[in-house]
PDB file of C-alpha atoms in Angstrom:
ATOM      1  CA  UNK A   1     117.399  94.008  95.067  1.00 58.00           C
ATOM      2  CA  UNK A   2     116.986  95.596  91.611  1.00 67.00           C
ATOM      3  CA  UNK A   3     116.489  92.150  90.078  1.00 70.00           C
ATOM      4  CA  UNK A   4     113.896  91.223  92.717  1.00 67.00           C
ATOM      5  CA  UNK A   5     111.947  94.442  92.072  1.00 68.00           C
ATOM      6  CA  UNK A   6     111.968  93.962  88.289  1.00 76.00           C
ATOM      7  CA  UNK A   7     110.819  90.352  88.649  1.00 74.00           C
ATOM      8  CA  UNK A   8     108.085  91.401  91.078  1.00 70.00           C
ATOM      9  CA  UNK A   9     106.787  94.038  88.644  1.00 79.00           C
ATOM     10  CA  UNK A  10     106.733  91.519  85.793  1.00 78.00           C
ATOM     11  CA  UNK A  11     104.886  88.993  87.962  1.00 77.00           C
ATOM     12  CA  UNK A  12     102.332  91.622  88.992  1.00 77.00           C
ATOM     13  CA  UNK A  13     101.748  92.459  85.323  1.00 86.00           C
ATOM     14  CA  UNK A  14     101.212  88.782  84.519  1.00 84.00           C
ATOM     15  CA  UNK A  15      98.899  88.462  87.529  1.00 83.00           C
ATOM     16  CA  UNK A  16      96.833  91.397  86.262  1.00 86.00           C
ATOM     17  CA  UNK A  17      96.376  89.686  82.885  1.00 89.00           C
ATOM     18  CA  UNK A  18      95.471  86.373  84.541  1.00 89.00           C
ATOM     19  CA  UNK A  19      92.883  88.057  86.791  1.00 86.00           C
ATOM     20  CA  UNK A  20      91.461  89.844  83.749  1.00 89.00           C
ATOM     21  CA  UNK A  21      91.126  86.491  81.975  1.00 90.00           C
ATOM     22  CA  UNK A  22      90.203  84.468  85.058  1.00 93.00           C
ATOM     23  CA  UNK A  23      87.065  83.033  83.427  1.00 92.00           C
ATOM     24  CA  UNK A  24      88.884  81.842  80.307  1.00 93.00           C
ATOM     25  CA  UNK A  25      91.162  78.874  79.477  1.00 94.00           C
ATOM     26  CA  UNK A  26      94.157  81.207  79.966  1.00 95.00           C
ATOM     27  CA  UNK A  27      93.629  80.908  83.719  1.00 96.00           C
ATOM     28  CA  UNK A  28      93.694  77.105  83.549  1.00 95.00           C
ATOM     29  CA  UNK A  29      96.751  77.238  81.266  1.00 96.00           C
ATOM     30  CA  UNK A  30      98.690  79.338  83.783  1.00 96.00           C
ATOM     31  CA  UNK A  31      97.743  76.994  86.631  1.00 97.00           C
ATOM     32  CA  UNK A  32      98.820  74.008  84.507  1.00 97.00           C
ATOM     33  CA  UNK A  33     102.187  75.666  83.879  1.00 97.00           C
ATOM     34  CA  UNK A  34     102.734  76.448  87.568  1.00 97.00           C
ATOM     35  CA  UNK A  35     101.719  72.921  88.566  1.00 98.00           C
ATOM     36  CA  UNK A  36     104.108  71.297  86.094  1.00 98.00           C
ATOM     37  CA  UNK A  37     107.059  73.528  87.005  1.00 97.00           C
ATOM     38  CA  UNK A  38     106.502  73.065  90.747  1.00 97.00           C
ATOM     39  CA  UNK A  39     106.388  69.277  90.412  1.00 98.00           C
ATOM     40  CA  UNK A  40     109.529  69.268  88.276  1.00 97.00           C
ATOM     41  CA  UNK A  41     111.353  71.530  90.755  1.00 97.00           C
ATOM     42  CA  UNK A  42     110.687  69.161  93.654  1.00 97.00           C
ATOM     43  CA  UNK A  43     111.788  66.092  91.712  1.00 97.00           C
ATOM     44  CA  UNK A  44     114.997  67.778  90.572  1.00 96.00           C
ATOM     45  CA  UNK A  45     115.771  68.990  94.099  1.00 96.00           C
ATOM     46  CA  UNK A  46     115.331  65.379  95.234  1.00 95.00           C
ATOM     47  CA  UNK A  47     117.911  64.455  92.557  1.00 95.00           C
ATOM     48  CA  UNK A  48     115.640  61.994  90.760  1.00 95.00           C
ATOM     49  CA  UNK A  49     117.703  60.814  87.803  1.00 93.00           C
ATOM     50  CA  UNK A  50     115.133  58.574  86.099  1.00 95.00           C
ATOM     51  CA  UNK A  51     114.133  60.624  83.050  1.00 95.00           C
ATOM     52  CA  UNK A  52     110.848  58.762  82.616  1.00 96.00           C
ATOM     53  CA  UNK A  53     109.787  59.701  86.153  1.00 96.00           C
ATOM     54  CA  UNK A  54     110.682  63.326  85.469  1.00 97.00           C
ATOM     55  CA  UNK A  55     108.906  63.575  82.102  1.00 97.00           C
ATOM     56  CA  UNK A  56     105.836  61.480  82.918  1.00 97.00           C
ATOM     57  CA  UNK A  57     105.464  63.058  86.364  1.00 97.00           C
ATOM     58  CA  UNK A  58     105.723  66.590  84.986  1.00 98.00           C
ATOM     59  CA  UNK A  59     103.137  65.813  82.284  1.00 98.00           C
ATOM     60  CA  UNK A  60     100.763  64.294  84.859  1.00 98.00           C
ATOM     61  CA  UNK A  61     101.155  67.392  87.043  1.00 98.00           C
ATOM     62  CA  UNK A  62     100.374  69.657  84.089  1.00 98.00           C
ATOM     63  CA  UNK A  63      97.152  67.832  83.181  1.00 97.00           C
ATOM     64  CA  UNK A  64      95.793  67.542  86.745  1.00 97.00           C
ATOM     65  CA  UNK A  65      94.320  71.089  87.003  1.00 97.00           C
ATOM     66  CA  UNK A  66      92.356  70.488  83.782  1.00 96.00           C
ATOM     67  CA  UNK A  67      90.475  67.669  85.526  1.00 95.00           C
ATOM     68  CA  UNK A  68      89.390  69.929  88.384  1.00 96.00           C
ATOM     69  CA  UNK A  69      86.310  71.420  86.761  1.00 96.00           C
ATOM     70  CA  UNK A  70      83.926  70.900  83.862  1.00 96.00           C
ATOM     71  CA  UNK A  71      84.253  74.633  83.168  1.00 95.00           C
ATOM     72  CA  UNK A  72      88.048  74.558  82.934  1.00 95.00           C
ATOM     73  CA  UNK A  73      88.125  75.038  79.143  1.00 95.00           C
ATOM     74  CA  UNK A  74      85.120  77.313  78.614  1.00 94.00           C
ATOM     75  CA  UNK A  75      84.374  78.877  76.184  1.00 91.00           C
ATOM     76  CA  UNK A  76      86.630  76.754  73.957  1.00 93.00           C
ATOM     77  CA  UNK A  77      84.976  73.556  75.189  1.00 95.00           C
ATOM     78  CA  UNK A  78      81.548  73.622  76.804  1.00 95.00           C
ATOM     79  CA  UNK A  79      81.071  72.480  80.385  1.00 95.00           C
ATOM     80  CA  UNK A  80      78.741  69.700  79.218  1.00 96.00           C
ATOM     81  CA  UNK A  81      81.312  68.244  76.827  1.00 97.00           C
ATOM     82  CA  UNK A  82      84.354  68.568  79.086  1.00 97.00           C
ATOM     83  CA  UNK A  83      82.321  67.458  82.091  1.00 96.00           C
ATOM     84  CA  UNK A  84      81.403  64.219  80.329  1.00 96.00           C
ATOM     85  CA  UNK A  85      85.081  63.673  79.471  1.00 95.00           C
ATOM     86  CA  UNK A  86      86.447  64.110  82.984  1.00 95.00           C
ATOM     87  CA  UNK A  87      83.585  62.191  84.611  1.00 94.00           C
ATOM     88  CA  UNK A  88      84.060  59.182  82.336  1.00 95.00           C
ATOM     89  CA  UNK A  89      86.887  57.903  84.547  1.00 94.00           C
ATOM     90  CA  UNK A  90      86.909  58.403  88.359  1.00 93.00           C
ATOM     91  CA  UNK A  91      89.829  60.483  89.595  1.00 92.00           C
ATOM     92  CA  UNK A  92      91.132  57.712  91.825  1.00 94.00           C
ATOM     93  CA  UNK A  93      91.731  55.575  88.720  1.00 96.00           C
ATOM     94  CA  UNK A  94      94.226  58.130  87.419  1.00 95.00           C
ATOM     95  CA  UNK A  95      96.053  58.068  90.756  1.00 96.00           C
ATOM     96  CA  UNK A  96      96.180  54.258  90.820  1.00 96.00           C
ATOM     97  CA  UNK A  97      97.459  54.218  87.238  1.00 96.00           C
ATOM     98  CA  UNK A  98     100.094  56.837  88.092  1.00 97.00           C
ATOM     99  CA  UNK A  99     101.394  54.825  91.058  1.00 96.00           C
ATOM    100  CA  UNK A 100     101.492  51.568  89.084  1.00 97.00           C
ATOM    101  CA  UNK A 101     103.323  53.178  86.162  1.00 97.00           C
ATOM    102  CA  UNK A 102     105.840  54.796  88.513  1.00 95.00           C
ATOM    103  CA  UNK A 103     106.471  51.467  90.254  1.00 95.00           C
ATOM    104  CA  UNK A 104     106.996  49.748  86.920  1.00 96.00           C
ATOM    105  CA  UNK A 105     109.463  52.497  85.972  1.00 95.00           C
ATOM    106  CA  UNK A 106     111.277  51.860  89.257  1.00 95.00           C
ATOM    107  CA  UNK A 107     111.533  48.141  88.450  1.00 95.00           C
ATOM    108  CA  UNK A 108     112.824  48.822  84.954  1.00 92.00           C
ATOM    109  CA  UNK A 109     115.413  51.309  86.167  1.00 90.00           C
ATOM    110  CA  UNK A 110     116.149  49.672  89.522  1.00 88.00           C
ATOM    111  CA  UNK A 111     119.905  50.354  89.204  1.00 88.00           C
ATOM    112  CA  UNK A 112     119.394  54.110  89.545  1.00 89.00           C
ATOM    113  CA  UNK A 113     115.831  54.462  90.841  1.00 92.00           C
ATOM    114  CA  UNK A 114     114.898  54.050  94.493  1.00 93.00           C
ATOM    115  CA  UNK A 115     111.482  53.681  96.088  1.00 94.00           C
ATOM    116  CA  UNK A 116     112.122  57.101  97.663  1.00 95.00           C
ATOM    117  CA  UNK A 117     112.128  58.507  94.124  1.00 95.00           C
ATOM    118  CA  UNK A 118     108.637  57.117  93.522  1.00 95.00           C
ATOM    119  CA  UNK A 119     107.430  58.484  96.876  1.00 96.00           C
ATOM    120  CA  UNK A 120     108.782  61.957  96.087  1.00 96.00           C
ATOM    121  CA  UNK A 121     107.289  61.782  92.584  1.00 97.00           C
ATOM    122  CA  UNK A 122     103.876  60.931  94.055  1.00 97.00           C
ATOM    123  CA  UNK A 123     104.062  63.904  96.416  1.00 97.00           C
ATOM    124  CA  UNK A 124     105.332  66.260  93.708  1.00 97.00           C
ATOM    125  CA  UNK A 125     103.107  65.109  90.853  1.00 97.00           C
ATOM    126  CA  UNK A 126      99.839  64.224  92.621  1.00 97.00           C
ATOM    127  CA  UNK A 127      99.519  66.152  95.882  1.00 96.00           C
ATOM    128  CA  UNK A 128     101.142  69.415  94.771  1.00 97.00           C
ATOM    129  CA  UNK A 129      99.148  69.613  91.490  1.00 97.00           C
ATOM    130  CA  UNK A 130      95.961  68.928  93.442  1.00 96.00           C
ATOM    131  CA  UNK A 131      96.857  71.985  95.511  1.00 96.00           C
ATOM    132  CA  UNK A 132      97.227  74.074  92.369  1.00 97.00           C
ATOM    133  CA  UNK A 133      93.979  72.667  90.958  1.00 97.00           C
ATOM    134  CA  UNK A 134      92.143  74.260  93.886  1.00 97.00           C
ATOM    135  CA  UNK A 135      92.523  77.568  92.048  1.00 97.00           C
ATOM    136  CA  UNK A 136      90.214  76.189  89.360  1.00 97.00           C
ATOM    137  CA  UNK A 137      87.989  74.335  91.835  1.00 97.00           C
ATOM    138  CA  UNK A 138      87.323  77.452  93.890  1.00 96.00           C
ATOM    139  CA  UNK A 139      86.557  79.488  90.794  1.00 96.00           C
ATOM    140  CA  UNK A 140      83.932  77.034  89.550  1.00 96.00           C
ATOM    141  CA  UNK A 141      82.579  75.198  92.603  1.00 94.00           C
ATOM    142  CA  UNK A 142      79.886  77.712  93.626  1.00 92.00           C
ATOM    143  CA  UNK A 143      76.804  78.911  91.817  1.00 90.00           C
ATOM    144  CA  UNK A 144      77.866  82.429  92.762  1.00 91.00           C
ATOM    145  CA  UNK A 145      80.971  82.745  90.549  1.00 90.00           C
ATOM    146  CA  UNK A 146      81.983  86.057  92.131  1.00 94.00           C
ATOM    147  CA  UNK A 147      82.221  84.394  95.533  1.00 95.00           C
ATOM    148  CA  UNK A 148      84.449  81.649  94.151  1.00 95.00           C
ATOM    149  CA  UNK A 149      86.863  84.217  92.704  1.00 95.00           C
ATOM    150  CA  UNK A 150      86.790  86.172  95.959  1.00 96.00           C
ATOM    151  CA  UNK A 151      87.743  83.023  97.894  1.00 97.00           C
ATOM    152  CA  UNK A 152      90.821  82.653  95.672  1.00 96.00           C
ATOM    153  CA  UNK A 153      91.900  86.144  96.702  1.00 95.00           C
ATOM    154  CA  UNK A 154      91.061  85.335 100.324  1.00 97.00           C
ATOM    155  CA  UNK A 155      93.521  82.423 100.236  1.00 96.00           C
ATOM    156  CA  UNK A 156      96.149  84.568  98.509  1.00 95.00           C
ATOM    157  CA  UNK A 157      95.755  87.362 101.064  1.00 95.00           C
ATOM    158  CA  UNK A 158      96.083  84.889 103.942  1.00 96.00           C
ATOM    159  CA  UNK A 159      99.341  83.587 102.465  1.00 95.00           C
ATOM    160  CA  UNK A 160     100.986  86.709 101.086  1.00 93.00           C
ATOM    161  CA  UNK A 161      99.595  89.136 103.665  1.00 93.00           C
ATOM    162  CA  UNK A 162     100.794  86.944 106.512  1.00 95.00           C
ATOM    163  CA  UNK A 163     104.228  86.635 104.917  1.00 92.00           C
ATOM    164  CA  UNK A 164     104.644  90.387 104.410  1.00 91.00           C
ATOM    165  CA  UNK A 165     103.260  91.236 107.855  1.00 93.00           C
ATOM    166  CA  UNK A 166     105.506  88.655 109.512  1.00 92.00           C
ATOM    167  CA  UNK A 167     108.614  90.034 107.779  1.00 89.00           C
ATOM    168  CA  UNK A 168     107.849  93.638 108.711  1.00 91.00           C
ATOM    169  CA  UNK A 169     106.764  92.724 112.244  1.00 91.00           C
ATOM    170  CA  UNK A 170     109.813  90.534 112.734  1.00 87.00           C
ATOM    171  CA  UNK A 171     112.166  93.338 111.704  1.00 87.00           C
ATOM    172  CA  UNK A 172     110.415  95.812 113.995  1.00 86.00           C
ATOM    173  CA  UNK A 173     109.576  93.735 117.077  1.00 87.00           C
ATOM    174  CA  UNK A 174     111.131  90.277 116.644  1.00 79.00           C
ATOM    175  CA  UNK A 175     112.858  88.899 119.735  1.00 84.00           C
ATOM    176  CA  UNK A 176     111.723  85.317 120.293  1.00 85.00           C
ATOM    177  CA  UNK A 177     112.594  82.716 117.647  1.00 89.00           C
ATOM    178  CA  UNK A 178     109.555  80.784 116.455  1.00 86.00           C
ATOM    179  CA  UNK A 179     111.343  77.864 114.817  1.00 83.00           C
ATOM    180  CA  UNK A 180     115.127  78.319 115.063  1.00 83.00           C
ATOM    181  CA  UNK A 181     116.014  74.879 113.707  1.00 84.00           C
ATOM    182  CA  UNK A 182     113.900  75.293 110.563  1.00 87.00           C
ATOM    183  CA  UNK A 183     113.830  79.013 109.784  1.00 85.00           C
ATOM    184  CA  UNK A 184     116.029  81.060 112.174  1.00 83.00           C
ATOM    185  CA  UNK A 185     114.757  84.445 110.964  1.00 84.00           C
ATOM    186  CA  UNK A 186     111.106  83.816 111.850  1.00 89.00           C
ATOM    187  CA  UNK A 187     109.936  85.144 115.214  1.00 91.00           C
ATOM    188  CA  UNK A 188     106.831  84.806 117.376  1.00 91.00           C
ATOM    189  CA  UNK A 189     106.284  88.560 117.263  1.00 93.00           C
ATOM    190  CA  UNK A 190     106.542  88.512 113.476  1.00 92.00           C
ATOM    191  CA  UNK A 191     104.016  85.674 113.260  1.00 93.00           C
ATOM    192  CA  UNK A 192     101.514  87.622 115.384  1.00 94.00           C
ATOM    193  CA  UNK A 193     102.006  90.719 113.220  1.00 95.00           C
ATOM    194  CA  UNK A 194     101.513  88.601 110.109  1.00 95.00           C
ATOM    195  CA  UNK A 195      98.206  87.205 111.335  1.00 96.00           C
ATOM    196  CA  UNK A 196      96.957  90.655 112.348  1.00 96.00           C
ATOM    197  CA  UNK A 197      98.042  92.170 109.020  1.00 96.00           C
ATOM    198  CA  UNK A 198      96.313  89.375 107.102  1.00 96.00           C
ATOM    199  CA  UNK A 199      93.161  89.856 109.182  1.00 96.00           C
ATOM    200  CA  UNK A 200      93.097  93.603 108.458  1.00 96.00           C
ATOM    201  CA  UNK A 201      93.611  93.018 104.734  1.00 96.00           C
ATOM    202  CA  UNK A 202      90.835  90.432 104.654  1.00 96.00           C
ATOM    203  CA  UNK A 203      88.413  92.758 106.413  1.00 96.00           C
ATOM    204  CA  UNK A 204      89.210  95.434 103.824  1.00 96.00           C
ATOM    205  CA  UNK A 205      88.852  92.916 100.965  1.00 96.00           C
ATOM    206  CA  UNK A 206      85.500  91.720 102.324  1.00 96.00           C
ATOM    207  CA  UNK A 207      84.207  95.306 102.535  1.00 96.00           C
ATOM    208  CA  UNK A 208      85.262  95.929  98.940  1.00 95.00           C
ATOM    209  CA  UNK A 209      83.657  92.676  97.788  1.00 95.00           C
ATOM    210  CA  UNK A 210      80.418  93.451  99.641  1.00 93.00           C
ATOM    211  CA  UNK A 211      80.324  96.863  97.959  1.00 92.00           C
ATOM    212  CA  UNK A 212      81.016  95.626  94.420  1.00 92.00           C
ATOM    213  CA  UNK A 213      79.474  92.133  94.297  1.00 92.00           C
ATOM    214  CA  UNK A 214      76.077  91.589  92.719  1.00 90.00           C
ATOM    215  CA  UNK A 215      75.267  89.186  95.591  1.00 89.00           C
ATOM    216  CA  UNK A 216      76.916  90.502  98.785  1.00 88.00           C
ATOM    217  CA  UNK A 217      77.573  88.034 101.577  1.00 91.00           C
ATOM    218  CA  UNK A 218      75.268  87.900 104.574  1.00 91.00           C
ATOM    219  CA  UNK A 219      76.425  88.539 108.120  1.00 92.00           C
ATOM    220  CA  UNK A 220      76.864  84.839 108.936  1.00 93.00           C
ATOM    221  CA  UNK A 221      78.942  84.084 105.838  1.00 93.00           C
ATOM    222  CA  UNK A 222      81.024  87.213 106.399  1.00 95.00           C
ATOM    223  CA  UNK A 223      81.671  86.260 110.016  1.00 95.00           C
ATOM    224  CA  UNK A 224      82.739  82.749 108.957  1.00 95.00           C
ATOM    225  CA  UNK A 225      85.239  84.104 106.426  1.00 95.00           C
ATOM    226  CA  UNK A 226      86.779  86.605 108.850  1.00 96.00           C
ATOM    227  CA  UNK A 227      86.945  83.996 111.620  1.00 95.00           C
ATOM    228  CA  UNK A 228      88.660  81.570 109.237  1.00 96.00           C
ATOM    229  CA  UNK A 229      91.271  84.170 108.349  1.00 96.00           C
ATOM    230  CA  UNK A 230      93.308  83.304 111.453  1.00 96.00           C
ATOM    231  CA  UNK A 231      93.547  79.500 110.999  1.00 97.00           C
ATOM    232  CA  UNK A 232      94.088  79.888 107.247  1.00 97.00           C
ATOM    233  CA  UNK A 233      96.925  82.355 107.917  1.00 97.00           C
ATOM    234  CA  UNK A 234      98.441  79.922 110.406  1.00 96.00           C
ATOM    235  CA  UNK A 235      98.232  77.207 107.763  1.00 96.00           C
ATOM    236  CA  UNK A 236     100.112  79.504 105.386  1.00 96.00           C
ATOM    237  CA  UNK A 237     102.935  79.722 107.934  1.00 95.00           C
ATOM    238  CA  UNK A 238     102.900  75.937 108.211  1.00 95.00           C
ATOM    239  CA  UNK A 239     103.269  75.714 104.435  1.00 95.00           C
ATOM    240  CA  UNK A 240     106.231  78.064 104.462  1.00 94.00           C
ATOM    241  CA  UNK A 241     107.946  76.069 107.223  1.00 94.00           C
ATOM    242  CA  UNK A 242     107.181  72.784 105.451  1.00 95.00           C
ATOM    243  CA  UNK A 243     108.898  74.071 102.317  1.00 94.00           C
ATOM    244  CA  UNK A 244     111.879  75.154 104.439  1.00 93.00           C
ATOM    245  CA  UNK A 245     112.139  71.620 105.860  1.00 94.00           C
ATOM    246  CA  UNK A 246     112.056  70.129 102.363  1.00 93.00           C
ATOM    247  CA  UNK A 247     114.794  72.476 101.160  1.00 93.00           C
ATOM    248  CA  UNK A 248     116.941  71.620 104.160  1.00 92.00           C
ATOM    249  CA  UNK A 249     116.429  67.908 103.523  1.00 92.00           C
ATOM    250  CA  UNK A 250     117.329  68.382  99.858  1.00 93.00           C
ATOM    251  CA  UNK A 251     120.280  70.633 100.699  1.00 93.00           C
ATOM    252  CA  UNK A 252     119.165  73.508  98.462  1.00 94.00           C
ATOM    253  CA  UNK A 253     118.530  77.205  99.041  1.00 92.00           C
ATOM    254  CA  UNK A 254     115.693  77.546  96.513  1.00 93.00           C
ATOM    255  CA  UNK A 255     113.508  75.059  94.671  1.00 96.00           C
ATOM    256  CA  UNK A 256     114.256  76.709  91.328  1.00 92.00           C
ATOM    257  CA  UNK A 257     115.409  79.798  89.464  1.00 90.00           C
ATOM    258  CA  UNK A 258     112.486  80.550  87.168  1.00 90.00           C
ATOM    259  CA  UNK A 259     111.829  83.867  88.950  1.00 86.00           C
ATOM    260  CA  UNK A 260     115.161  85.753  89.134  1.00 82.00           C
ATOM    261  CA  UNK A 261     115.753  86.953  92.680  1.00 78.00           C
ATOM    262  CA  UNK A 262     112.701  85.086  93.972  1.00 79.00           C
ATOM    263  CA  UNK A 263     113.541  81.416  93.395  1.00 89.00           C
ATOM    264  CA  UNK A 264     111.178  78.889  91.859  1.00 94.00           C
ATOM    265  CA  UNK A 265     107.431  78.335  91.684  1.00 96.00           C
ATOM    266  CA  UNK A 266     107.426  76.364  94.938  1.00 96.00           C
ATOM    267  CA  UNK A 267     109.344  79.167  96.669  1.00 94.00           C
ATOM    268  CA  UNK A 268     106.532  81.569  95.760  1.00 92.00           C
ATOM    269  CA  UNK A 269     103.545  79.251  96.236  1.00 95.00           C
ATOM    270  CA  UNK A 270     104.512  77.050  99.202  1.00 94.00           C
ATOM    271  CA  UNK A 271     102.252  78.851 101.676  1.00 95.00           C
ATOM    272  CA  UNK A 272      99.554  79.515  99.048  1.00 96.00           C
ATOM    273  CA  UNK A 273      99.035  75.781  98.469  1.00 97.00           C
ATOM    274  CA  UNK A 274      98.266  75.327 102.161  1.00 97.00           C
ATOM    275  CA  UNK A 275      95.913  78.326 102.428  1.00 97.00           C
ATOM    276  CA  UNK A 276      94.103  77.240  99.259  1.00 97.00           C
ATOM    277  CA  UNK A 277      93.532  73.750 100.654  1.00 96.00           C
ATOM    278  CA  UNK A 278      92.030  75.020 103.906  1.00 97.00           C
ATOM    279  CA  UNK A 279      89.965  77.656 102.089  1.00 97.00           C
ATOM    280  CA  UNK A 280      88.604  74.929  99.821  1.00 97.00           C
ATOM    281  CA  UNK A 281      87.642  72.839 102.856  1.00 96.00           C
ATOM    282  CA  UNK A 282      85.961  75.890 104.399  1.00 94.00           C
ATOM    283  CA  UNK A 283      84.014  76.527 101.203  1.00 94.00           C
ATOM    284  CA  UNK A 284      82.833  72.904 101.026  1.00 94.00           C
ATOM    285  CA  UNK A 285      81.545  73.083 104.601  1.00 93.00           C
ATOM    286  CA  UNK A 286      80.169  76.634 104.700  1.00 89.00           C
ATOM    287  CA  UNK A 287      78.894  77.339 101.197  1.00 87.00           C
TER     288      UNK A 287
END
């Protein structure tokens, strides 16, 4: 417990610095680091032994968030310059090149590399980094930069608030198992408490944002965000359960050990990746 508390305090301190520098390249650098570590964790849990797949896949995962926005490197590199760089080649070309290179690596190392290794590498190094890149996309996608940053916190609250509320509610009221074959400790009562807790936190966060923002949200936009809190929170639970299934399939307790007492990057961000994705979809449709 002492180790978990110390790690949590260190992570909160790092989070405070990242939030303080959220409009600088430091934010993109942190997201790149998390993306690379998460991809590497999944590949190692899947016991991929091909070193080229591990190194190339990890590098690809690290670079992906940089391609998410023309503003990713401001003020070091202007949006006009970086925008022209990332728009020079369509994103799908990078994905096609990644798949072809991975397949060629499989052919070269066929004695110890299976197609399943390539499939896992694609999931770990393309889909997961895209999830992390949504941090940068949300920050920069809207003309109202404050709203983009608020949406990042909305996704985080839906994930972390639901998790905390579900744990506390499960300990206090839990009786009916929600998914006994995947995660025996999760209960229906805990899930309901998690959604309610997340909803309350998001209402409070919206009130604070409306009070501090230079361009407060209107009633319609506010209603959309609060209404979306429930499905986004449910998606966070789905992300947590999905990660549990992966760990069971891989036969591991945690994805990694980078955070003492808390596991790896994927252990901390499994639900966040799902809430970010749905929040991003909501933002594309509503704003």
